[in-house]
mmCIF file of N, CA and C in Angstrom:
data_model
loop_
_atom_site.group_PDB
_atom_site.id
_atom_site.type_symbol
_atom_site.label_atom_id
_atom_site.label_comp_id
_atom_site.label_asym_id
_atom_site.label_seq_id
_atom_site.Cartn_x
_atom_site.Cartn_y
_atom_site.Cartn_z
ATOM 1 N N MET A 1 99.515 -13.040 8.209
ATOM 2 C CA MET A 1 100.027 -12.754 6.889
ATOM 3 C C MET A 1 99.744 -11.307 6.516
ATOM 4 N N LEU A 2 98.572 -10.814 6.865
ATOM 5 C CA LEU A 2 98.204 -9.447 6.514
ATOM 6 C C LEU A 2 99.182 -8.438 7.102
ATOM 7 N N ALA A 3 99.647 -8.690 8.315
ATOM 8 C CA ALA A 3 100.591 -7.762 8.955
ATOM 9 C C ALA A 3 101.865 -7.632 8.128
ATOM 10 N N LEU A 4 102.363 -8.743 7.602
ATOM 11 C CA LEU A 4 103.581 -8.696 6.788
ATOM 12 C C LEU A 4 103.326 -7.971 5.473
ATOM 13 N N LEU A 5 102.209 -8.260 4.847
ATOM 14 C CA LEU A 5 101.875 -7.588 3.590
ATOM 15 C C LEU A 5 101.649 -6.099 3.807
ATOM 16 N N TRP A 6 101.020 -5.741 4.919
ATOM 17 C CA TRP A 6 100.720 -4.338 5.213
ATOM 18 C C TRP A 6 101.979 -3.479 5.222
ATOM 19 N N THR A 7 103.103 -4.029 5.684
ATOM 20 C CA THR A 7 104.334 -3.240 5.763
ATOM 21 C C THR A 7 104.825 -2.811 4.391
ATOM 22 N N GLY A 8 104.558 -3.607 3.370
ATOM 23 C CA GLY A 8 105.077 -3.313 2.043
ATOM 24 C C GLY A 8 106.564 -3.597 1.913
ATOM 25 N N CYS A 9 107.128 -4.293 2.888
ATOM 26 C CA CYS A 9 108.570 -4.584 2.912
ATOM 27 C C CYS A 9 108.800 -6.075 2.682
ATOM 28 N N ASP A 10 109.595 -6.400 1.674
ATOM 29 C CA ASP A 10 109.880 -7.806 1.389
ATOM 30 C C ASP A 10 110.563 -8.512 2.547
ATOM 31 N N GLU A 11 111.362 -7.763 3.328
ATOM 32 C CA GLU A 11 112.131 -8.385 4.410
ATOM 33 C C GLU A 11 111.357 -8.490 5.721
ATOM 34 N N ALA A 12 110.116 -8.021 5.762
ATOM 35 C CA ALA A 12 109.322 -8.060 6.999
ATOM 36 C C ALA A 12 109.177 -9.498 7.491
ATOM 37 N N ALA A 13 109.238 -9.666 8.811
ATOM 38 C CA ALA A 13 109.111 -10.994 9.411
ATOM 39 C C ALA A 13 108.389 -10.883 10.746
ATOM 40 N N LEU A 14 107.634 -11.908 11.083
ATOM 41 C CA LEU A 14 107.039 -11.971 12.414
ATOM 42 C C LEU A 14 108.176 -12.005 13.424
ATOM 43 N N SER A 15 107.984 -11.371 14.578
ATOM 44 C CA SER A 15 109.087 -11.268 15.533
ATOM 45 C C SER A 15 108.574 -11.213 16.966
ATOM 46 N N HIS A 16 109.506 -11.080 17.879
ATOM 47 C CA HIS A 16 109.238 -10.875 19.296
ATOM 48 C C HIS A 16 108.221 -11.901 19.823
ATOM 49 N N GLU A 17 107.249 -11.443 20.609
ATOM 50 C CA GLU A 17 106.285 -12.358 21.221
ATOM 51 C C GLU A 17 105.410 -13.064 20.189
ATOM 52 N N THR A 18 105.192 -12.444 19.042
ATOM 53 C CA THR A 18 104.404 -13.094 17.994
ATOM 54 C C THR A 18 105.130 -14.336 17.488
ATOM 55 N N ALA A 19 106.448 -14.259 17.363
ATOM 56 C CA ALA A 19 107.225 -15.426 16.933
ATOM 57 C C ALA A 19 107.175 -16.521 17.997
ATOM 58 N N LEU A 20 107.302 -16.143 19.281
ATOM 59 C CA LEU A 20 107.189 -17.149 20.348
ATOM 60 C C LEU A 20 105.834 -17.842 20.269
ATOM 61 N N ASP A 21 104.785 -17.072 20.038
ATOM 62 C CA ASP A 21 103.437 -17.627 19.931
ATOM 63 C C ASP A 21 103.326 -18.538 18.711
ATOM 64 N N ALA A 22 103.899 -18.117 17.587
ATOM 65 C CA ALA A 22 103.844 -18.923 16.367
ATOM 66 C C ALA A 22 104.509 -20.278 16.582
ATOM 67 N N TYR A 23 105.660 -20.286 17.232
ATOM 68 C CA TYR A 23 106.372 -21.540 17.482
ATOM 69 C C TYR A 23 105.729 -22.351 18.604
ATOM 70 N N ASP A 24 104.775 -21.758 19.315
ATOM 71 C CA ASP A 24 104.040 -22.435 20.382
ATOM 72 C C ASP A 24 104.980 -23.048 21.427
ATOM 73 N N VAL A 25 105.916 -22.218 21.896
ATOM 74 C CA VAL A 25 106.900 -22.689 22.869
ATOM 75 C C VAL A 25 106.653 -22.172 24.282
ATOM 76 N N CYS A 26 105.689 -21.268 24.435
ATOM 77 C CA CYS A 26 105.380 -20.761 25.771
ATOM 78 C C CYS A 26 103.952 -20.225 25.792
ATOM 79 N N ASP A 27 103.515 -19.821 26.966
ATOM 80 C CA ASP A 27 102.134 -19.376 27.160
ATOM 81 C C ASP A 27 101.935 -17.894 26.884
ATOM 82 N N VAL A 28 102.742 -17.324 26.025
ATOM 83 C CA VAL A 28 102.643 -15.897 25.710
ATOM 84 C C VAL A 28 101.338 -15.611 24.953
ATOM 85 N N ASN A 29 100.789 -14.436 25.201
ATOM 86 C CA ASN A 29 99.575 -14.006 24.522
ATOM 87 C C ASN A 29 99.771 -12.552 24.091
ATOM 88 N N PRO A 30 100.437 -12.330 22.949
ATOM 89 C CA PRO A 30 100.755 -10.960 22.538
ATOM 90 C C PRO A 30 99.498 -10.114 22.330
ATOM 91 N N THR A 31 99.602 -8.854 22.718
ATOM 92 C CA THR A 31 98.479 -7.934 22.541
ATOM 93 C C THR A 31 98.489 -7.292 21.158
ATOM 94 N N SER A 32 99.592 -7.411 20.428
ATOM 95 C CA SER A 32 99.695 -6.926 19.050
ATOM 96 C C SER A 32 100.459 -7.955 18.242
ATOM 97 N N ILE A 33 100.409 -7.803 16.938
ATOM 98 C CA ILE A 33 101.213 -8.646 16.056
ATOM 99 C C ILE A 33 102.542 -7.928 15.866
ATOM 100 N N HIS A 34 103.619 -8.576 16.304
ATOM 101 C CA HIS A 34 104.954 -7.983 16.231
ATOM 102 C C HIS A 34 105.600 -8.345 14.901
ATOM 103 N N VAL A 35 106.086 -7.313 14.222
ATOM 104 C CA VAL A 35 106.737 -7.475 12.924
ATOM 105 C C VAL A 35 108.034 -6.685 12.948
ATOM 106 N N VAL A 36 109.093 -7.278 12.428
ATOM 107 C CA VAL A 36 110.370 -6.580 12.327
ATOM 108 C C VAL A 36 110.626 -6.244 10.861
ATOM 109 N N VAL A 37 111.089 -5.013 10.643
ATOM 110 C CA VAL A 37 111.513 -4.574 9.312
ATOM 111 C C VAL A 37 112.906 -3.966 9.449
ATOM 112 N N ASP A 38 113.585 -3.827 8.334
ATOM 113 C CA ASP A 38 114.944 -3.290 8.344
ATOM 114 C C ASP A 38 115.000 -1.945 9.063
ATOM 115 N N GLY A 39 116.059 -1.757 9.827
ATOM 116 C CA GLY A 39 116.219 -0.540 10.617
ATOM 117 C C GLY A 39 116.223 0.741 9.810
ATOM 118 N N GLY A 40 116.559 0.672 8.539
ATOM 119 C CA GLY A 40 116.591 1.865 7.706
ATOM 120 C C GLY A 40 115.237 2.244 7.117
ATOM 121 N N ARG A 41 114.254 1.408 7.301
ATOM 122 C CA ARG A 41 112.911 1.659 6.745
ATOM 123 C C ARG A 41 112.074 2.517 7.684
ATOM 124 N N ARG A 42 111.120 3.205 7.122
ATOM 125 C CA ARG A 42 110.092 3.891 7.904
ATOM 126 C C ARG A 42 108.767 3.645 7.200
ATOM 127 N N ILE A 43 107.814 3.167 7.939
ATOM 128 C CA ILE A 43 106.514 2.854 7.355
ATOM 129 C C ILE A 43 105.538 3.959 7.722
ATOM 130 N N ARG A 44 104.913 4.499 6.704
ATOM 131 C CA ARG A 44 103.938 5.580 6.916
ATOM 132 C C ARG A 44 102.627 5.197 6.230
ATOM 133 N N ARG A 45 101.963 4.221 6.778
ATOM 134 C CA ARG A 45 100.703 3.753 6.214
ATOM 135 C C ARG A 45 99.629 3.784 7.285
ATOM 136 N N LYS A 46 98.419 3.911 6.864
ATOM 137 C CA LYS A 46 97.289 3.820 7.781
ATOM 138 C C LYS A 46 96.871 2.360 7.905
ATOM 139 N N GLY A 47 96.204 2.048 9.007
ATOM 140 C CA GLY A 47 95.626 0.719 9.156
ATOM 141 C C GLY A 47 96.443 -0.271 9.949
ATOM 142 N N GLY A 48 97.543 0.136 10.514
ATOM 143 C CA GLY A 48 98.380 -0.801 11.251
ATOM 144 C C GLY A 48 98.233 -0.709 12.756
ATOM 145 N N GLU A 49 97.049 -0.333 13.231
ATOM 146 C CA GLU A 49 96.855 -0.115 14.661
ATOM 147 C C GLU A 49 97.122 -1.359 15.507
ATOM 148 N N GLY A 50 96.884 -2.535 14.986
ATOM 149 C CA GLY A 50 97.093 -3.758 15.758
ATOM 150 C C GLY A 50 98.486 -4.337 15.626
ATOM 151 N N TYR A 51 99.387 -3.606 14.979
ATOM 152 C CA TYR A 51 100.730 -4.111 14.727
ATOM 153 C C TYR A 51 101.756 -3.341 15.539
ATOM 154 N N ALA A 52 102.740 -4.060 16.035
ATOM 155 C CA ALA A 52 103.896 -3.438 16.688
ATOM 156 C C ALA A 52 105.061 -3.605 15.718
ATOM 157 N N ILE A 53 105.460 -2.522 15.097
ATOM 158 C CA ILE A 53 106.537 -2.569 14.107
ATOM 159 C C ILE A 53 107.852 -2.264 14.808
ATOM 160 N N HIS A 54 108.817 -3.152 14.636
ATOM 161 C CA HIS A 54 110.141 -2.994 15.234
ATOM 162 C C HIS A 54 111.135 -2.759 14.100
ATOM 163 N N TYR A 55 111.922 -1.731 14.241
ATOM 164 C CA TYR A 55 112.907 -1.369 13.225
ATOM 165 C C TYR A 55 114.278 -1.830 13.684
ATOM 166 N N GLU A 56 114.761 -2.904 13.106
ATOM 167 C CA GLU A 56 116.103 -3.397 13.412
ATOM 168 C C GLU A 56 116.591 -4.234 12.241
ATOM 169 N N THR A 57 117.869 -4.270 12.081
ATOM 170 C CA THR A 57 118.444 -5.071 11.011
ATOM 171 C C THR A 57 118.577 -6.504 11.504
ATOM 172 N N VAL A 58 117.940 -7.399 10.789
ATOM 173 C CA VAL A 58 117.974 -8.819 11.127
ATOM 174 C C VAL A 58 118.691 -9.533 9.991
ATOM 175 N N ASP A 59 119.736 -10.260 10.330
ATOM 176 C CA ASP A 59 120.515 -11.013 9.355
ATOM 177 C C ASP A 59 119.653 -12.127 8.752
ATOM 178 N N ALA A 60 119.894 -12.453 7.505
ATOM 179 C CA ALA A 60 119.126 -13.504 6.825
ATOM 180 C C ALA A 60 119.199 -14.836 7.572
ATOM 181 N N LYS A 61 120.307 -15.094 8.278
ATOM 182 C CA LYS A 61 120.458 -16.339 9.041
ATOM 183 C C LYS A 61 119.524 -16.383 10.249
ATOM 184 N N GLN A 62 119.001 -15.228 10.644
ATOM 185 C CA GLN A 62 118.121 -15.153 11.809
ATOM 186 C C GLN A 62 116.650 -15.313 11.446
ATOM 187 N N VAL A 63 116.369 -15.489 10.164
ATOM 188 C CA VAL A 63 114.985 -15.572 9.702
ATOM 189 C C VAL A 63 114.729 -16.929 9.069
ATOM 190 N N GLY A 64 113.577 -17.489 9.400
ATOM 191 C CA GLY A 64 113.137 -18.740 8.802
ATOM 192 C C GLY A 64 111.708 -18.573 8.316
ATOM 193 N N TRP A 65 111.011 -19.685 8.242
ATOM 194 C CA TRP A 65 109.635 -19.668 7.752
ATOM 195 C C TRP A 65 108.734 -20.385 8.742
ATOM 196 N N TRP A 66 107.558 -19.838 8.922
ATOM 197 C CA TRP A 66 106.528 -20.468 9.740
ATOM 198 C C TRP A 66 105.227 -20.382 8.959
ATOM 199 N N GLU A 67 104.671 -21.527 8.591
ATOM 200 C CA GLU A 67 103.417 -21.610 7.839
ATOM 201 C C GLU A 67 103.401 -20.667 6.637
ATOM 202 N N GLY A 68 104.518 -20.640 5.903
ATOM 203 C CA GLY A 68 104.609 -19.853 4.683
ATOM 204 C C GLY A 68 104.887 -18.375 4.884
ATOM 205 N N MET A 69 105.143 -17.976 6.127
ATOM 206 C CA MET A 69 105.437 -16.565 6.415
ATOM 207 C C MET A 69 106.843 -16.449 6.979
ATOM 208 N N ARG A 70 107.494 -15.339 6.648
ATOM 209 C CA ARG A 70 108.813 -15.085 7.226
ATOM 210 C C ARG A 70 108.648 -14.854 8.723
ATOM 211 N N CYS A 71 109.513 -15.480 9.494
ATOM 212 C CA CYS A 71 109.444 -15.384 10.953
ATOM 213 C C CYS A 71 110.867 -15.503 11.488
ATOM 214 N N VAL A 72 111.227 -14.639 12.431
ATOM 215 C CA VAL A 72 112.568 -14.771 13.000
ATOM 216 C C VAL A 72 112.681 -16.137 13.661
ATOM 217 N N LYS A 73 113.878 -16.680 13.670
ATOM 218 C CA LYS A 73 114.103 -17.967 14.320
ATOM 219 C C LYS A 73 113.943 -17.806 15.824
ATOM 220 N N LEU A 74 113.730 -18.923 16.495
ATOM 221 C CA LEU A 74 113.411 -18.889 17.917
ATOM 222 C C LEU A 74 114.481 -18.185 18.740
ATOM 223 N N ALA A 75 115.743 -18.436 18.469
ATOM 224 C CA ALA A 75 116.809 -17.792 19.247
ATOM 225 C C ALA A 75 116.716 -16.273 19.144
ATOM 226 N N THR A 76 116.443 -15.772 17.959
ATOM 227 C CA THR A 76 116.311 -14.325 17.767
ATOM 228 C C THR A 76 115.091 -13.802 18.506
ATOM 229 N N ALA A 77 113.985 -14.523 18.441
ATOM 230 C CA ALA A 77 112.767 -14.098 19.140
ATOM 231 C C ALA A 77 113.001 -14.024 20.647
ATOM 232 N N ILE A 78 113.717 -14.993 21.201
ATOM 233 C CA ILE A 78 114.001 -14.981 22.638
ATOM 234 C C ILE A 78 114.863 -13.777 22.987
ATOM 235 N N GLU A 79 115.887 -13.505 22.179
ATOM 236 C CA GLU A 79 116.737 -12.329 22.427
ATOM 237 C C GLU A 79 115.916 -11.045 22.368
ATOM 238 N N GLN A 80 115.050 -10.930 21.369
ATOM 239 C CA GLN A 80 114.214 -9.737 21.233
ATOM 240 C C GLN A 80 113.306 -9.574 22.451
ATOM 241 N N CYS A 81 112.696 -10.661 22.867
ATOM 242 C CA CYS A 81 111.770 -10.602 24.000
ATOM 243 C C CYS A 81 112.495 -10.296 25.303
ATOM 244 N N ALA A 82 113.684 -10.835 25.478
ATOM 245 C CA ALA A 82 114.462 -10.535 26.685
ATOM 246 C C ALA A 82 114.802 -9.050 26.734
ATOM 247 N N ALA A 83 115.080 -8.468 25.579
ATOM 248 C CA ALA A 83 115.449 -7.052 25.517
ATOM 249 C C ALA A 83 114.255 -6.117 25.698
ATOM 250 N N THR A 84 113.048 -6.628 25.461
ATOM 251 C CA THR A 84 111.869 -5.757 25.534
ATOM 252 C C THR A 84 110.975 -6.040 26.732
ATOM 253 N N GLY A 85 111.442 -6.871 27.656
ATOM 254 C CA GLY A 85 110.726 -7.026 28.920
ATOM 255 C C GLY A 85 109.692 -8.125 29.007
ATOM 256 N N THR A 86 109.746 -9.099 28.135
ATOM 257 C CA THR A 86 108.845 -10.241 28.273
ATOM 258 C C THR A 86 109.165 -10.937 29.595
ATOM 259 N N PRO A 87 108.149 -11.331 30.358
ATOM 260 C CA PRO A 87 108.406 -11.966 31.657
ATOM 261 C C PRO A 87 109.344 -13.171 31.552
ATOM 262 N N ARG A 88 110.215 -13.283 32.527
ATOM 263 C CA ARG A 88 111.244 -14.319 32.535
ATOM 264 C C ARG A 88 110.658 -15.726 32.456
ATOM 265 N N TYR A 89 109.536 -15.971 33.157
ATOM 266 C CA TYR A 89 108.990 -17.327 33.145
ATOM 267 C C TYR A 89 108.582 -17.752 31.729
ATOM 268 N N LEU A 90 108.158 -16.801 30.904
ATOM 269 C CA LEU A 90 107.821 -17.127 29.518
ATOM 270 C C LEU A 90 109.073 -17.451 28.712
ATOM 271 N N LEU A 91 110.150 -16.717 28.976
ATOM 272 C CA LEU A 91 111.416 -17.002 28.291
ATOM 273 C C LEU A 91 111.950 -18.368 28.707
ATOM 274 N N GLU A 92 111.818 -18.695 29.992
ATOM 275 C CA GLU A 92 112.254 -20.014 30.467
ATOM 276 C C GLU A 92 111.470 -21.118 29.762
ATOM 277 N N GLN A 93 110.145 -20.941 29.641
ATOM 278 C CA GLN A 93 109.321 -21.920 28.924
ATOM 279 C C GLN A 93 109.786 -22.048 27.473
ATOM 280 N N ALA A 94 110.049 -20.915 26.832
ATOM 281 C CA ALA A 94 110.460 -20.921 25.425
ATOM 282 C C ALA A 94 111.778 -21.665 25.237
ATOM 283 N N VAL A 95 112.723 -21.439 26.144
ATOM 284 C CA VAL A 95 114.019 -22.119 26.048
ATOM 285 C C VAL A 95 113.840 -23.621 26.254
ATOM 286 N N GLU A 96 113.121 -23.993 27.294
ATOM 287 C CA GLU A 96 112.932 -25.417 27.596
ATOM 288 C C GLU A 96 112.214 -26.141 26.457
ATOM 289 N N ASN A 97 111.111 -25.578 25.998
ATOM 290 C CA ASN A 97 110.347 -26.230 24.933
ATOM 291 C C ASN A 97 111.061 -26.161 23.587
ATOM 292 N N GLY A 98 111.757 -25.067 23.328
ATOM 293 C CA GLY A 98 112.525 -24.951 22.093
ATOM 294 C C GLY A 98 113.632 -25.986 22.018
ATOM 295 N N ARG A 99 114.286 -26.223 23.155
ATOM 296 C CA ARG A 99 115.336 -27.241 23.193
ATOM 297 C C ARG A 99 114.732 -28.628 22.976
ATOM 298 N N LYS A 100 113.633 -28.933 23.653
ATOM 299 C CA LYS A 100 112.996 -30.248 23.522
ATOM 300 C C LYS A 100 112.543 -30.525 22.095
ATOM 301 N N ARG A 101 112.087 -29.486 21.405
ATOM 302 C CA ARG A 101 111.564 -29.657 20.049
ATOM 303 C C ARG A 101 112.617 -29.468 18.967
ATOM 304 N N GLY A 102 113.861 -29.214 19.357
ATOM 305 C CA GLY A 102 114.934 -29.071 18.383
ATOM 306 C C GLY A 102 114.966 -27.721 17.684
ATOM 307 N N LEU A 103 114.278 -26.729 18.237
ATOM 308 C CA LEU A 103 114.285 -25.393 17.651
ATOM 309 C C LEU A 103 115.462 -24.560 18.139
ATOM 310 N N LEU A 104 116.098 -25.009 19.203
ATOM 311 C CA LEU A 104 117.303 -24.362 19.734
ATOM 312 C C LEU A 104 118.399 -25.404 19.814
ATOM 313 N N GLY A 105 119.600 -25.012 19.425
ATOM 314 C CA GLY A 105 120.740 -25.895 19.593
ATOM 315 C C GLY A 105 121.167 -25.939 21.056
ATOM 316 N N LYS A 106 122.019 -26.889 21.382
ATOM 317 C CA LYS A 106 122.470 -27.050 22.767
ATOM 318 C C LYS A 106 123.162 -25.785 23.272
ATOM 319 N N ARG A 107 124.059 -25.220 22.458
ATOM 320 C CA ARG A 107 124.781 -24.007 22.881
ATOM 321 C C ARG A 107 123.838 -22.827 23.082
ATOM 322 N N GLU A 108 122.889 -22.674 22.162
ATOM 323 C CA GLU A 108 121.922 -21.577 22.299
ATOM 324 C C GLU A 108 121.123 -21.733 23.585
ATOM 325 N N ALA A 109 120.633 -22.934 23.831
ATOM 326 C CA ALA A 109 119.834 -23.178 25.038
ATOM 327 C C ALA A 109 120.656 -22.907 26.292
ATOM 328 N N GLU A 110 121.904 -23.366 26.309
ATOM 329 C CA GLU A 110 122.768 -23.131 27.475
ATOM 330 C C GLU A 110 123.026 -21.639 27.675
ATOM 331 N N ARG A 111 123.219 -20.915 26.585
ATOM 332 C CA ARG A 111 123.451 -19.467 26.683
ATOM 333 C C ARG A 111 122.226 -18.765 27.270
ATOM 334 N N PHE A 112 121.042 -19.129 26.803
ATOM 335 C CA PHE A 112 119.829 -18.502 27.325
ATOM 336 C C PHE A 112 119.572 -18.901 28.770
ATOM 337 N N GLU A 113 119.841 -20.158 29.107
ATOM 338 C CA GLU A 113 119.664 -20.591 30.495
ATOM 339 C C GLU A 113 120.600 -19.825 31.417
ATOM 340 N N ALA A 114 121.829 -19.590 30.978
ATOM 341 C CA ALA A 114 122.783 -18.811 31.782
ATOM 342 C C ALA A 114 122.316 -17.367 31.907
ATOM 343 N N MET A 115 121.755 -16.821 30.835
ATOM 344 C CA MET A 115 121.261 -15.449 30.862
ATOM 345 C C MET A 115 120.125 -15.327 31.875
ATOM 346 N N VAL A 116 119.192 -16.249 31.846
ATOM 347 C CA VAL A 116 118.065 -16.222 32.782
ATOM 348 C C VAL A 116 118.559 -16.492 34.196
ATOM 349 N N GLY A 117 119.479 -17.431 34.348
ATOM 350 C CA GLY A 117 120.044 -17.725 35.667
ATOM 351 C C GLY A 117 120.793 -16.539 36.234
ATOM 352 N N GLY A 118 121.513 -15.800 35.384
ATOM 353 C CA GLY A 118 122.233 -14.608 35.825
ATOM 354 C C GLY A 118 121.280 -13.546 36.328
ATOM 355 N N ALA A 119 120.128 -13.430 35.681
ATOM 356 C CA ALA A 119 119.130 -12.454 36.130
ATOM 357 C C ALA A 119 118.574 -12.863 37.484
ATOM 358 N N ASP A 120 118.380 -14.171 37.707
ATOM 359 C CA ASP A 120 117.894 -14.650 39.005
ATOM 360 C C ASP A 120 118.875 -14.312 40.113
ATOM 361 N N GLU A 121 120.174 -14.509 39.857
ATOM 362 C CA GLU A 121 121.199 -14.214 40.863
ATOM 363 C C GLU A 121 121.234 -12.725 41.184
ATOM 364 N N GLN A 122 121.081 -11.875 40.164
ATOM 365 C CA GLN A 122 121.063 -10.426 40.392
ATOM 366 C C GLN A 122 119.880 -10.042 41.266
ATOM 367 N N GLU A 123 118.715 -10.644 41.010
ATOM 368 C CA GLU A 123 117.535 -10.333 41.811
ATOM 369 C C GLU A 123 117.747 -10.727 43.264
ATOM 370 N N GLN A 124 118.373 -11.879 43.489
ATOM 371 C CA GLN A 124 118.618 -12.336 44.857
ATOM 372 C C GLN A 124 119.541 -11.378 45.594
ATOM 373 N N ARG A 125 120.458 -10.732 44.869
ATOM 374 C CA ARG A 125 121.374 -9.772 45.494
ATOM 375 C C ARG A 125 120.756 -8.377 45.562
ATOM 376 N N GLY A 126 119.545 -8.210 45.019
ATOM 377 C CA GLY A 126 118.878 -6.915 45.048
ATOM 378 C C GLY A 126 119.293 -5.981 43.933
ATOM 379 N N GLU A 127 119.959 -6.508 42.908
ATOM 380 C CA GLU A 127 120.393 -5.692 41.776
ATOM 381 C C GLU A 127 119.334 -5.748 40.681
ATOM 382 N N PRO A 128 119.159 -4.666 39.935
ATOM 383 C CA PRO A 128 118.218 -4.717 38.804
ATOM 384 C C PRO A 128 118.764 -5.626 37.716
ATOM 385 N N SER A 129 117.869 -6.313 37.018
ATOM 386 C CA SER A 129 118.331 -7.202 35.945
ATOM 387 C C SER A 129 118.452 -6.471 34.641
#
């Protein structure tokens, strides 16, 4: 909660690996608390050494609540983590457990499974993912 308050931004939300950890869908262990704020904001405060602030515009439909705190929904967290290099096995765990727990819809889960499967095929052909 302190990380969100520290930003001073009403739209701040837990994100990336912190959101995966909050939803308890994989064995991720973030080294910082990831928070997303609007892409047009710039935070110039002291005391945020343990926070990873991400500047991107997140649609209201992509944000929900976790234990009274704003948190990106699981699908958004998986997309963010895939874009920032979270290991594939953690994303696979998140998709599988998110689907089982009803945090991902069938289409979302299938899309992520295809994305991860496509990366596996590229690796087998020796192409970068």
